[in-house]
Tab-separated table of C-alpha atoms and ligand atoms in Angstrom:
chain	number	residue	atom	x	y	z
K	1	UNK	CA	96.909	53.233	-72.015
K	2	UNK	CA	98.098	53.698	-68.364
K	3	UNK	CA	97.015	54.976	-65.225
K	4	UNK	CA	98.863	58.096	-62.771
K	5	UNK	CA	99.674	54.395	-60.998
K	6	UNK	CA	101.567	52.362	-64.537
K	7	UNK	CA	99.017	50.054	-64.300
K	8	UNK	CA	97.551	48.370	-68.462
K	9	UNK	CA	94.221	49.145	-67.876
K	10	UNK	CA	92.588	46.863	-70.066
K	11	UNK	CA	89.133	45.174	-69.156
K	12	UNK	CA	85.400	47.124	-68.820
K	13	UNK	CA	82.787	45.213	-66.921
K	14	UNK	CA	79.171	46.392	-68.336
K	15	UNK	CA	76.709	46.659	-66.047
K	16	UNK	CA	73.085	46.843	-68.218
K	17	UNK	CA	70.374	46.575	-65.631
K	18	UNK	CA	69.952	47.933	-61.696
K	19	UNK	CA	67.197	45.076	-61.534
K	20	UNK	CA	67.622	41.619	-60.265
K	21	UNK	CA	65.236	38.426	-60.858
K	22	UNK	CA	66.860	37.376	-57.564
K	23	UNK	CA	67.323	38.916	-53.534
K	24	UNK	CA	70.590	37.822	-52.434
K	25	UNK	CA	71.022	38.260	-48.550
K	26	UNK	CA	73.835	39.723	-49.463
K	27	UNK	CA	73.709	42.238	-52.194
K	28	UNK	CA	69.591	43.110	-52.743
K	29	UNK	CA	67.867	43.780	-49.900
K	30	UNK	CA	63.917	41.387	-49.852
K	31	UNK	CA	61.789	44.689	-51.463
K	32	UNK	CA	64.731	45.027	-54.049
K	33	UNK	CA	65.816	48.677	-54.930
K	34	UNK	CA	63.803	51.543	-55.827
K	35	UNK	CA	64.845	51.158	-59.557
K	36	UNK	CA	66.734	53.514	-61.429
K	37	UNK	CA	63.971	55.918	-63.948
K	38	UNK	CA	64.270	53.908	-67.229
K	39	UNK	CA	65.154	57.327	-69.439
K	40	UNK	CA	68.622	57.193	-67.276
K	41	UNK	CA	69.408	53.440	-68.297
K	42	UNK	CA	71.403	53.825	-71.109
K	43	UNK	CA	70.638	52.280	-74.203
K	44	UNK	CA	72.378	49.785	-76.130
K	45	UNK	CA	73.690	51.659	-78.778
K	46	UNK	CA	75.227	54.197	-76.283
K	47	UNK	CA	76.633	50.783	-74.057
K	48	UNK	CA	78.236	50.537	-78.100
K	49	UNK	CA	79.194	53.594	-77.986
K	50	UNK	CA	81.177	53.491	-74.512
K	51	UNK	CA	82.671	49.694	-75.810
K	52	UNK	CA	84.140	51.446	-79.643
K	53	UNK	CA	85.739	54.413	-77.093
K	54	UNK	CA	87.157	52.310	-74.166
K	55	UNK	CA	89.050	50.426	-76.986
K	56	UNK	CA	90.293	52.892	-78.966
K	57	UNK	CA	91.661	53.309	-75.258
K	58	UNK	CA	93.519	49.878	-74.431
K	59	UNK	CA	90.474	47.604	-73.807
K	60	UNK	CA	89.880	44.185	-74.578
K	61	UNK	CA	88.271	42.527	-72.379
K	62	UNK	CA	85.003	43.228	-71.358
K	63	UNK	CA	82.379	41.639	-69.401
K	64	UNK	CA	78.956	42.402	-68.767
K	65	UNK	CA	76.576	42.315	-65.520
K	66	UNK	CA	74.247	43.954	-63.963
K	67	UNK	CA	71.267	43.120	-61.545
K	68	UNK	CA	70.957	40.291	-63.535
K	69	UNK	CA	71.972	40.935	-67.053
K	70	UNK	CA	69.829	38.066	-68.571
K	71	UNK	CA	66.278	40.415	-67.218
K	72	UNK	CA	67.140	42.670	-69.669
K	73	UNK	CA	65.219	42.748	-73.274
K	74	UNK	CA	66.677	41.065	-75.752
K	75	UNK	CA	70.617	41.096	-74.810
K	76	UNK	CA	71.535	39.121	-77.096
K	77	UNK	CA	71.559	42.029	-79.508
K	78	UNK	CA	73.651	43.967	-77.325
K	79	UNK	CA	76.040	40.876	-76.798
K	80	UNK	CA	75.885	40.625	-80.897
K	81	UNK	CA	76.606	44.251	-81.154
K	82	UNK	CA	79.794	44.423	-78.912
K	83	UNK	CA	80.810	41.030	-80.376
K	84	UNK	CA	81.199	42.611	-83.913
K	85	UNK	CA	83.947	46.166	-82.155
K	86	UNK	CA	86.742	44.231	-83.815
K	87	UNK	CA	89.909	44.257	-80.108
K	88	UNK	CA	88.415	42.182	-77.915
K	89	UNK	CA	89.546	39.070	-77.141
K	90	UNK	CA	87.680	38.519	-73.588
K	91	UNK	CA	83.726	38.461	-73.836
K	92	UNK	CA	82.271	37.653	-70.943
K	93	UNK	CA	78.993	37.525	-68.984
K	94	UNK	CA	77.406	37.388	-65.428
K	95	UNK	CA	75.150	35.616	-64.464
K	96	UNK	CA	72.843	34.093	-61.452
K	97	UNK	CA	71.674	31.146	-64.120
K	98	UNK	CA	68.087	31.448	-63.266
K	99	UNK	CA	67.146	32.355	-67.124
K	100	UNK	CA	70.626	30.706	-68.975
K	101	UNK	CA	68.650	27.688	-70.420
K	102	UNK	CA	66.406	29.617	-72.733
K	103	UNK	CA	69.776	31.770	-73.284
K	104	UNK	CA	72.936	29.900	-73.892
K	105	UNK	CA	72.341	29.139	-77.214
K	106	UNK	CA	71.479	32.933	-78.129
K	107	UNK	CA	74.319	34.002	-75.871
K	108	UNK	CA	77.003	31.608	-78.038
K	109	UNK	CA	75.377	32.365	-81.548
K	110	UNK	CA	75.500	36.643	-80.754
K	111	UNK	CA	79.187	35.158	-80.163
K	112	UNK	CA	79.631	35.269	-76.404
K	113	UNK	CA	82.896	33.923	-76.236
K	114	UNK	CA	82.124	32.697	-71.661
K	115	UNK	CA	79.511	32.917	-68.998
K	116	UNK	CA	80.581	32.909	-65.505
K	117	UNK	CA	77.289	32.125	-62.792
K	118	UNK	CA	76.882	32.263	-59.499
K	119	UNK	CA	76.463	29.734	-56.898
K	120	UNK	CA	76.864	29.488	-53.630
K	121	UNK	CA	75.566	26.016	-52.262
K	122	UNK	CA	74.374	22.966	-53.526
K	123	UNK	CA	71.720	23.090	-51.358
K	124	UNK	CA	68.505	23.801	-52.939
K	125	UNK	CA	66.754	25.078	-49.770
K	126	UNK	CA	70.446	26.562	-48.791
K	127	UNK	CA	69.641	28.338	-52.181
K	128	UNK	CA	65.906	29.627	-51.450
K	129	UNK	CA	67.106	31.440	-48.482
K	130	UNK	CA	70.401	32.811	-49.200
K	131	UNK	CA	68.226	33.856	-53.188
K	132	UNK	CA	64.709	35.088	-51.399
K	133	UNK	CA	63.053	32.350	-53.653
K	134	UNK	CA	65.470	30.972	-55.786
K	135	UNK	CA	64.985	27.434	-57.621
K	136	UNK	CA	68.173	26.206	-57.809
K	137	UNK	CA	67.654	23.152	-60.670
K	138	UNK	CA	67.073	26.548	-62.719
K	139	UNK	CA	70.370	27.232	-62.520
K	140	UNK	CA	71.838	23.276	-62.532
K	141	UNK	CA	70.031	22.896	-66.338
K	142	UNK	CA	71.618	26.868	-66.991
K	143	UNK	CA	75.174	25.652	-66.593
K	144	UNK	CA	74.128	21.965	-68.846
K	145	UNK	CA	72.550	24.643	-71.887
K	146	UNK	CA	75.823	26.660	-71.372
K	147	UNK	CA	78.068	23.458	-71.592
K	148	UNK	CA	75.914	22.444	-74.528
K	149	UNK	CA	75.485	26.119	-76.129
K	150	UNK	CA	80.443	25.928	-75.410
K	151	UNK	CA	80.363	29.052	-73.537
K	152	UNK	CA	84.105	28.193	-71.918
K	153	UNK	CA	85.939	27.714	-69.700
K	154	UNK	CA	82.536	28.517	-67.213
K	155	UNK	CA	83.665	29.813	-64.130
K	156	UNK	CA	81.845	29.503	-61.018
K	157	UNK	CA	81.545	32.530	-58.528
K	158	UNK	CA	80.687	31.237	-54.993
K	159	UNK	CA	80.353	34.108	-51.900
K	160	UNK	CA	81.920	32.283	-48.772
K	161	UNK	CA	82.125	34.230	-45.458
K	162	UNK	CA	85.290	33.235	-44.455
K	163	UNK	CA	86.881	30.858	-46.212
K	164	UNK	CA	85.950	28.474	-49.114
K	165	UNK	CA	86.230	25.682	-46.209
K	166	UNK	CA	82.929	26.842	-45.181
K	167	UNK	CA	80.217	23.578	-46.292
K	168	UNK	CA	78.472	25.582	-48.877
K	169	UNK	CA	81.669	25.974	-50.929
K	170	UNK	CA	83.612	22.395	-50.337
K	171	UNK	CA	80.383	21.190	-52.000
K	172	UNK	CA	80.309	23.517	-54.749
K	173	UNK	CA	83.886	23.515	-55.732
K	174	UNK	CA	83.554	19.258	-55.489
K	175	UNK	CA	80.717	19.553	-58.342
K	176	UNK	CA	82.543	21.695	-59.955
K	177	UNK	CA	86.003	19.408	-60.388
K	178	UNK	CA	83.342	17.076	-61.250
K	179	UNK	CA	80.996	18.859	-64.373
K	180	UNK	CA	84.481	19.853	-64.952
K	181	UNK	CA	84.309	23.758	-63.928
K	182	UNK	CA	86.413	26.783	-62.669
K	183	UNK	CA	85.560	27.907	-59.094
K	184	UNK	CA	85.779	31.542	-58.428
K	185	UNK	CA	85.529	31.887	-54.343
K	186	UNK	CA	85.058	35.532	-53.332
K	187	UNK	CA	84.330	36.419	-49.640
K	188	UNK	CA	81.155	38.286	-48.775
K	189	UNK	CA	82.392	42.431	-48.953
K	190	UNK	CA	80.972	45.556	-47.329
K	191	UNK	CA	81.317	47.512	-49.555
K	192	UNK	CA	80.348	50.892	-47.253
K	193	UNK	CA	81.542	49.408	-44.578
K	194	UNK	CA	84.481	49.009	-45.440
K	195	UNK	CA	85.013	45.291	-45.886
K	196	UNK	CA	86.941	44.448	-49.024
K	197	UNK	CA	88.163	41.343	-50.356
K	198	UNK	CA	90.505	39.846	-52.621
K	199	UNK	CA	88.666	36.679	-54.727
K	200	UNK	CA	89.922	33.399	-54.638
K	201	UNK	CA	91.212	31.977	-58.158
K	202	UNK	CA	89.774	35.592	-59.515
K	203	UNK	CA	91.771	38.807	-60.321
K	204	UNK	CA	89.892	40.491	-58.801
K	205	UNK	CA	90.540	42.646	-55.142
K	206	UNK	CA	93.757	43.084	-56.429
K	207	UNK	CA	94.340	46.753	-56.224
K	208	UNK	CA	98.527	46.712	-57.616
K	209	UNK	CA	97.299	45.420	-60.715
K	210	UNK	CA	93.677	46.066	-61.783
K	211	UNK	CA	92.953	46.744	-64.683
K	212	UNK	CA	89.176	47.214	-64.591
K	213	UNK	CA	87.117	50.167	-65.207
K	214	UNK	CA	82.801	49.928	-64.740
K	215	UNK	CA	80.549	50.985	-66.095
K	216	UNK	CA	76.991	51.415	-64.905
K	217	UNK	CA	73.307	51.273	-66.250
K	218	UNK	CA	72.699	54.793	-65.587
K	219	UNK	CA	76.130	55.685	-67.734
K	220	UNK	CA	79.148	56.489	-64.704
K	221	UNK	CA	81.793	54.733	-65.625
K	222	UNK	CA	83.319	54.116	-62.054
K	223	UNK	CA	87.946	53.496	-61.814
K	224	UNK	CA	87.129	52.061	-58.358
K	225	UNK	CA	84.314	49.214	-56.954
K	226	UNK	CA	85.410	50.527	-53.302
K	227	UNK	CA	85.436	54.849	-54.170
K	228	UNK	CA	82.335	57.278	-54.772
K	229	UNK	CA	84.617	58.931	-58.024
K	230	UNK	CA	82.624	57.962	-61.184
K	231	UNK	CA	82.027	60.053	-63.915
K	232	UNK	CA	78.694	60.791	-66.213
K	233	UNK	CA	79.123	60.320	-70.021
K	234	UNK	CA	76.493	61.725	-70.922
K	235	UNK	CA	77.545	64.793	-69.164
K	236	UNK	CA	80.953	64.599	-69.735
K	237	UNK	CA	80.573	62.857	-73.524
K	238	UNK	CA	81.619	59.446	-73.709
K	239	UNK	CA	86.286	60.084	-74.337
K	240	UNK	CA	86.640	62.538	-71.834
K	241	UNK	CA	84.339	59.999	-69.076
K	242	UNK	CA	86.834	57.232	-69.930
K	243	UNK	CA	90.205	59.586	-69.685
K	244	UNK	CA	89.121	61.038	-66.829
K	245	UNK	CA	88.413	57.272	-65.031
K	246	UNK	CA	91.935	55.762	-66.244
K	247	UNK	CA	93.221	59.335	-65.194
K	248	UNK	CA	92.350	59.694	-61.389
K	249	UNK	CA	92.094	56.254	-61.037
K	250	UNK	CA	92.753	55.804	-57.062
K	251	UNK	CA	95.940	54.363	-55.900
K	252	UNK	CA	93.245	51.567	-53.723
K	253	UNK	CA	89.975	52.406	-52.615
K	254	UNK	CA	88.932	53.268	-49.294
K	255	UNK	CA	85.055	53.364	-49.437
K	256	UNK	CA	82.028	53.163	-51.563
K	257	UNK	CA	78.456	54.555	-49.836
K	258	UNK	CA	76.537	55.652	-53.666
K	259	UNK	CA	76.944	52.060	-54.926
K	260	UNK	CA	75.933	49.088	-54.590
K	261	UNK	CA	76.283	45.004	-56.236
K	262	UNK	CA	72.959	45.058	-57.373
K	263	UNK	CA	73.562	48.678	-59.582
K	264	UNK	CA	77.961	48.182	-60.368
K	265	UNK	CA	77.974	44.880	-60.814
K	266	UNK	CA	80.922	43.703	-58.834
G	1	SAM	N1	73.208	39.333	-61.443
G	1	SAM	C1	74.778	38.956	-61.407
G	1	SAM	C2	75.138	37.745	-60.773
G	1	SAM	O1	74.722	37.170	-59.757
G	1	SAM	O2	75.935	36.787	-60.932
G	1	SAM	C3	75.633	39.508	-61.823
G	1	SAM	C4	75.758	40.656	-61.034
G	1	SAM	S1	76.068	40.236	-59.371
G	1	SAM	C5	76.047	41.048	-58.830
G	1	SAM	C6	77.992	39.643	-59.640
G	1	SAM	C7	78.642	39.519	-58.363
G	1	SAM	O3	78.874	39.981	-57.240
G	1	SAM	C8	78.680	38.271	-57.763
G	1	SAM	O4	78.823	36.717	-58.273
G	1	SAM	C9	77.617	37.733	-56.848
G	1	SAM	O5	77.595	36.916	-56.014
G	1	SAM	C10	78.106	39.135	-56.270
G	1	SAM	N2	78.111	39.759	-54.729
G	1	SAM	C11	77.006	40.246	-54.586
G	1	SAM	N3	77.309	41.276	-53.427
G	1	SAM	C12	78.469	40.364	-52.899
G	1	SAM	C13	78.581	40.861	-52.400
G	1	SAM	N4	78.318	41.914	-50.698
G	1	SAM	N5	80.244	40.990	-51.664
G	1	SAM	C14	80.532	39.628	-52.800
G	1	SAM	N6	80.326	39.672	-53.584
G	1	SAM	C15	78.874	39.836	-53.665
G	2	SF4	FE1	70.746	39.227	-58.203
G	2	SF4	FE2	73.025	38.756	-59.110
G	2	SF4	FE3	72.037	40.466	-56.271
G	2	SF4	FE4	72.012	38.151	-56.879
G	2	SF4	S1	74.216	38.457	-56.747
G	2	SF4	S2	70.789	39.350	-55.413
G	2	SF4	S3	71.693	37.629	-58.649
G	2	SF4	S4	72.578	40.755	-58.978
């Protein structure tokens, strides 16, 4: 389906949880965020209904994100339910990789096509600092497991301060070249204070070509990462929420004071 600026909308990003097993400095406060109430979190059956309706309206690309999607219980069950919906040609998941070693095979068996893994540095100490305690060796094991499971192509998401020529990013770029992984460099954004940027090596951030909708873990369809607009599927009904989000998708976002990366999933 086309929005009112004639952009074809065919990509749905789904945040399945606001929780995370890391506390990246640019994403979450050290103490975490007040969790969404359990009853407000969409059940897998509800998420699947949204995907089915979205496919009818033209969505053919779906990505699961978070928080950290692998901390949601039995995430492979959701993957299996979505992967059999006819019409999805690209089905991916974005993870910090910490739990990937134990999940890669299950995710591939459930029908996931490919995976994006976040990695901002190659240095174990810097990684611990950025993620407030994460163990980088788990991520490397997760990457190896994803390769073995055939979740290809693997993309590495690397957040940079200003440019991909920074030391940490250069090291990540070299690792990706050596390992046959695609690297994408994302300038650190600040949704509340209006710092929004494009993704080097990816398609995000170009408003004129924006093809996406987002579903938050508590059931809001968001037409723009960088805008407060949201449409509640439980209040409006799934189809209406999707249609309103498509029809009212802003030409470009100007600020988002209600969401953070941890609940909208980037
Ligand atoms: N937990 C998973 C992960 O880290 O990959 C998925 C959710 S995370 C919010 C999705 C992506 O958003 C990650 O690649 C992360 O690096 C990125 N991200 C988080 N906060 C950001 C910020 N302030 N600016 C730019 N990217 C950000
Ligand atoms: Fe968690 Fe991902 Fe946010 Fe880091 S970027 S705190 S891993 S949700």
